[in-house]
């Protein structure tokens, strides 16, 4: 059973185009999944994995609006961010 927060956010199970083929690649676009190690991808909530596995038509885009709650960076990263801020 899914947690209430996922169900209330409108999360749906991804559906395969072919009912005979149940591989993960057939469920969506594997490009974002390929950027992470298996362990890291599986650690993401199902709603996030579903969101980043959607196939879009050629030239299609999706914009997700949200709020950054926490960020982390090294001291060098912070210094670089400050250095390029005027640009």
PDB file of C-alpha atoms in Angstrom:
ATOM      1  CA  UNK A   1       0.000   0.000   0.000  1.00  0.00           C
ATOM      2  CA  UNK A   2       1.318   3.464  -0.902  1.00  0.00           C
ATOM      3  CA  UNK A   3       1.752   6.158   1.735  1.00  0.00           C
ATOM      4  CA  UNK A   4      -1.040   8.744   1.794  1.00  0.00           C
ATOM      5  CA  UNK A   5       1.305  11.530   0.687  1.00  0.00           C
ATOM      6  CA  UNK A   6       2.114   9.718  -2.548  1.00  0.00           C
ATOM      7  CA  UNK A   7      -1.504   8.755  -3.208  1.00  0.00           C
ATOM      8  CA  UNK A   8      -2.724  12.305  -2.565  1.00  0.00           C
ATOM      9  CA  UNK A   9      -0.081  13.717  -4.911  1.00  0.00           C
ATOM     10  CA  UNK A  10      -1.686  11.896  -7.824  1.00  0.00           C
ATOM     11  CA  UNK A  11       0.976   9.200  -8.183  1.00  0.00           C
ATOM     12  CA  UNK A  12       0.123   6.404 -10.596  1.00  0.00           C
ATOM     13  CA  UNK A  13       1.840   3.130 -11.375  1.00  0.00           C
ATOM     14  CA  UNK A  14       3.657   3.390 -14.714  1.00  0.00           C
ATOM     15  CA  UNK A  15       2.034   1.261 -17.420  1.00  0.00           C
ATOM     16  CA  UNK A  16       3.850  -0.702 -20.065  1.00  0.00           C
ATOM     17  CA  UNK A  17       2.812  -0.365 -23.701  1.00  0.00           C
ATOM     18  CA  UNK A  18       3.187  -4.142 -24.156  1.00  0.00           C
ATOM     19  CA  UNK A  19       1.591  -6.216 -21.427  1.00  0.00           C
ATOM     20  CA  UNK A  20       4.046  -9.063 -22.201  1.00  0.00           C
ATOM     21  CA  UNK A  21       7.171  -6.912 -21.669  1.00  0.00           C
ATOM     22  CA  UNK A  22       7.630  -5.953 -18.016  1.00  0.00           C
ATOM     23  CA  UNK A  23      11.243  -4.748 -18.069  1.00  0.00           C
ATOM     24  CA  UNK A  24      11.980  -1.417 -16.422  1.00  0.00           C
ATOM     25  CA  UNK A  25      13.045   0.096 -19.750  1.00  0.00           C
ATOM     26  CA  UNK A  26       9.634  -0.656 -21.248  1.00  0.00           C
ATOM     27  CA  UNK A  27       7.961   1.366 -18.494  1.00  0.00           C
ATOM     28  CA  UNK A  28       9.451   4.665 -19.510  1.00  0.00           C
ATOM     29  CA  UNK A  29      12.456   6.702 -20.450  1.00  0.00           C
ATOM     30  CA  UNK A  30      15.643   5.280 -18.846  1.00  0.00           C
ATOM     31  CA  UNK A  31      17.880   8.344 -19.375  1.00  0.00           C
ATOM     32  CA  UNK A  32      17.558   9.805 -15.862  1.00  0.00           C
ATOM     33  CA  UNK A  33      17.743   6.343 -14.319  1.00  0.00           C
ATOM     34  CA  UNK A  34      21.076   5.798 -16.099  1.00  0.00           C
ATOM     35  CA  UNK A  35      22.569   8.812 -14.286  1.00  0.00           C
ATOM     36  CA  UNK A  36      22.356   7.093 -10.880  1.00  0.00           C
ATOM     37  CA  UNK A  37      23.733   3.910  -9.397  1.00  0.00           C
ATOM     38  CA  UNK A  38      21.142   1.150  -8.900  1.00  0.00           C
ATOM     39  CA  UNK A  39      21.203   1.663  -5.123  1.00  0.00           C
ATOM     40  CA  UNK A  40      20.602   5.420  -5.440  1.00  0.00           C
ATOM     41  CA  UNK A  41      17.757   5.009  -7.951  1.00  0.00           C
ATOM     42  CA  UNK A  42      16.001   2.443  -5.739  1.00  0.00           C
ATOM     43  CA  UNK A  43      16.386   4.790  -2.731  1.00  0.00           C
ATOM     44  CA  UNK A  44      14.184   7.396  -4.455  1.00  0.00           C
ATOM     45  CA  UNK A  45      10.471   7.366  -3.605  1.00  0.00           C
ATOM     46  CA  UNK A  46       8.310   5.635  -6.261  1.00  0.00           C
ATOM     47  CA  UNK A  47       6.653   8.932  -7.216  1.00  0.00           C
ATOM     48  CA  UNK A  48      10.040  10.469  -8.054  1.00  0.00           C
ATOM     49  CA  UNK A  49      11.144   7.426 -10.089  1.00  0.00           C
ATOM     50  CA  UNK A  50       7.846   7.574 -11.986  1.00  0.00           C
ATOM     51  CA  UNK A  51       8.190  11.320 -12.647  1.00  0.00           C
ATOM     52  CA  UNK A  52      11.663  10.968 -14.139  1.00  0.00           C
ATOM     53  CA  UNK A  53      10.798   7.868 -16.175  1.00  0.00           C
ATOM     54  CA  UNK A  54       8.079   9.472 -18.310  1.00  0.00           C
ATOM     55  CA  UNK A  55       8.474   9.332 -22.054  1.00  0.00           C
ATOM     56  CA  UNK A  56       7.746  12.587 -23.841  1.00  0.00           C
ATOM     57  CA  UNK A  57       6.975  13.180 -27.489  1.00  0.00           C
ATOM     58  CA  UNK A  58       9.813  14.602 -29.564  1.00  0.00           C
ATOM     59  CA  UNK A  59      10.500  18.151 -28.422  1.00  0.00           C
ATOM     60  CA  UNK A  60       8.163  17.814 -25.424  1.00  0.00           C
ATOM     61  CA  UNK A  61       9.084  19.318 -22.081  1.00  0.00           C
ATOM     62  CA  UNK A  62       7.767  19.236 -18.533  1.00  0.00           C
ATOM     63  CA  UNK A  63       8.404  21.967 -15.980  1.00  0.00           C
ATOM     64  CA  UNK A  64       8.131  21.054 -12.304  1.00  0.00           C
ATOM     65  CA  UNK A  65       7.578  23.966  -9.926  1.00  0.00           C
ATOM     66  CA  UNK A  66       8.779  23.582  -6.379  1.00  0.00           C
ATOM     67  CA  UNK A  67      10.809  24.985  -3.549  1.00  0.00           C
ATOM     68  CA  UNK A  68      14.396  24.145  -2.591  1.00  0.00           C
ATOM     69  CA  UNK A  69      14.377  23.131   1.052  1.00  0.00           C
ATOM     70  CA  UNK A  70      18.024  22.229   1.530  1.00  0.00           C
ATOM     71  CA  UNK A  71      21.244  22.537  -0.428  1.00  0.00           C
ATOM     72  CA  UNK A  72      24.765  21.401   0.344  1.00  0.00           C
ATOM     73  CA  UNK A  73      28.078  22.398  -1.162  1.00  0.00           C
ATOM     74  CA  UNK A  74      31.751  22.317  -0.348  1.00  0.00           C
ATOM     75  CA  UNK A  75      33.674  25.451   0.607  1.00  0.00           C
ATOM     76  CA  UNK A  76      35.192  25.463  -2.860  1.00  0.00           C
ATOM     77  CA  UNK A  77      31.714  25.197  -4.399  1.00  0.00           C
ATOM     78  CA  UNK A  78      30.464  28.074  -2.254  1.00  0.00           C
ATOM     79  CA  UNK A  79      33.471  30.216  -3.261  1.00  0.00           C
ATOM     80  CA  UNK A  80      32.881  29.425  -6.941  1.00  0.00           C
ATOM     81  CA  UNK A  81      29.194  30.351  -6.615  1.00  0.00           C
ATOM     82  CA  UNK A  82      30.140  33.691  -5.065  1.00  0.00           C
ATOM     83  CA  UNK A  83      32.754  34.352  -7.757  1.00  0.00           C
ATOM     84  CA  UNK A  84      30.308  33.870 -10.637  1.00  0.00           C
ATOM     85  CA  UNK A  85      27.403  35.662  -8.952  1.00  0.00           C
ATOM     86  CA  UNK A  86      28.087  39.009 -10.782  1.00  0.00           C
ATOM     87  CA  UNK A  87      27.831  37.205 -14.108  1.00  0.00           C
TER      88      UNK A  87
END
